[in-house]
């Protein structure tokens, strides 16, 4: 029997006590159809809906339909909307703009990307960051930041769809810049307030200080029609205020939420300023600084740097959700940021209650109205040769030294050439998530005994529950997936180790 402790946060079961002790001792390694969403201002604070499903060493019964686990995309800086029966997500890709579409949040991770824009203009076809989807009338607008390869050249741009499909096609519409102020600018997003359209972004002050919040009025979704206004904003770090995105409560109070701190730091966090109904957004004195942060690192659950977020509604419109990126390492790095989602609540005073960022691997109820079906996880300790189990051949080690970086606080690993791990499952697709580390090598992965595909498990710094492999779509039914240790490694790796942690099964 495995001992677990009950987490004090509602609806959650903590990781195994052994993993917590290892960690403590230091031994472990707005969106959619409207730009500002509305939710009841009188709702009680709500934690994310997390399953209380307990980990066991024995084979577990199937996870109830309608549940999923993060991440939902391997990119950072997400924008996520639900429109006419599908979710659409876009993240920072660097060289182009891509969108993923899926009928369920549970299948976004394995959805195919569609490249909707690649620019030939060398002044704006590099460092393509921070996409934002916004619908106005019968068109979609896709805002983004780009440069010529030098950060100082970053400016904001917008595409316009040819029709009503968020997947495009798109054409270049305009550069977004305040009249008479063509300065460094990133992370722009429009919002409506008091029947008028405004634009918020992170820009450069006249004294050259960057990453400050600015606002300007808009005459249409592609034109700033007035002078920019600097909006001073608090934060837990002095250097960055970026990624502004709106959220409105049912009383009409606007919360302009933003991220503070350098996004490479573990202390990157979500803060907010708010504006009363009828106030003037272009008057900095009308804004109230909300005490923060609203969402920040959770070391106990291994979530670092949560931020650059976006709010969206559940398919039936009854729930508010947040999409954001975070990392599973406290190391200062811009790599390994992945997109996660969770339900948010509201306090009785009408302020957003974003809660604590959910650990990778925690089981979450699908958004209300999401048709599912949800996915099912196989843990590396679900031992056996039956359905939804894993068996090992050759020399493998296991333990809880990976603590919060692993699914349920444990994993298996081996550097023995030709050692194998075989997952057996019934479904239509499988995804593998596990640790990437400096000592990891190259695995050979095959489905149903077919041709092997080489996959490099190396990564630096060490991070957990990273997407290693997604199978092609499979015929519904029983299948096997085999991971073989090849003994090979890339020149940067210090060893050939392969880690086995979590398999997500798609029914």
Short mmCIF file of C-alpha atoms in Angstrom, two decimals, residues 3 14 100 150 188 319-320 324 343 396 413 446 488 492:
data_model
loop_
_atom_site.label_atom_id
_atom_site.label_comp_id
_atom_site.label_asym_id
_atom_site.label_seq_id
_atom_site.Cartn_x
_atom_site.Cartn_y
_atom_site.Cartn_z
CA UNK A 3 0.86 6.24 1.69
CA UNK A 14 -1.39 15.03 -3.14
CA UNK A 100 -4.24 23.84 -33.81
CA UNK A 150 16.99 41.83 -33.67
CA UNK A 188 -0.68 43.49 -28.30
CA UNK A 319 -17.43 28.50 -17.02
CA UNK A 320 -14.37 30.73 -17.24
CA UNK A 324 -1.22 29.99 -19.76
CA UNK A 343 -10.93 26.50 -14.67
CA UNK A 396 15.24 -1.10 -15.47
CA UNK A 413 14.63 4.48 -16.40
CA UNK A 446 7.43 1.11 -32.47
CA UNK A 488 22.90 5.66 -28.48
CA UNK A 492 25.66 16.70 -26.05
#
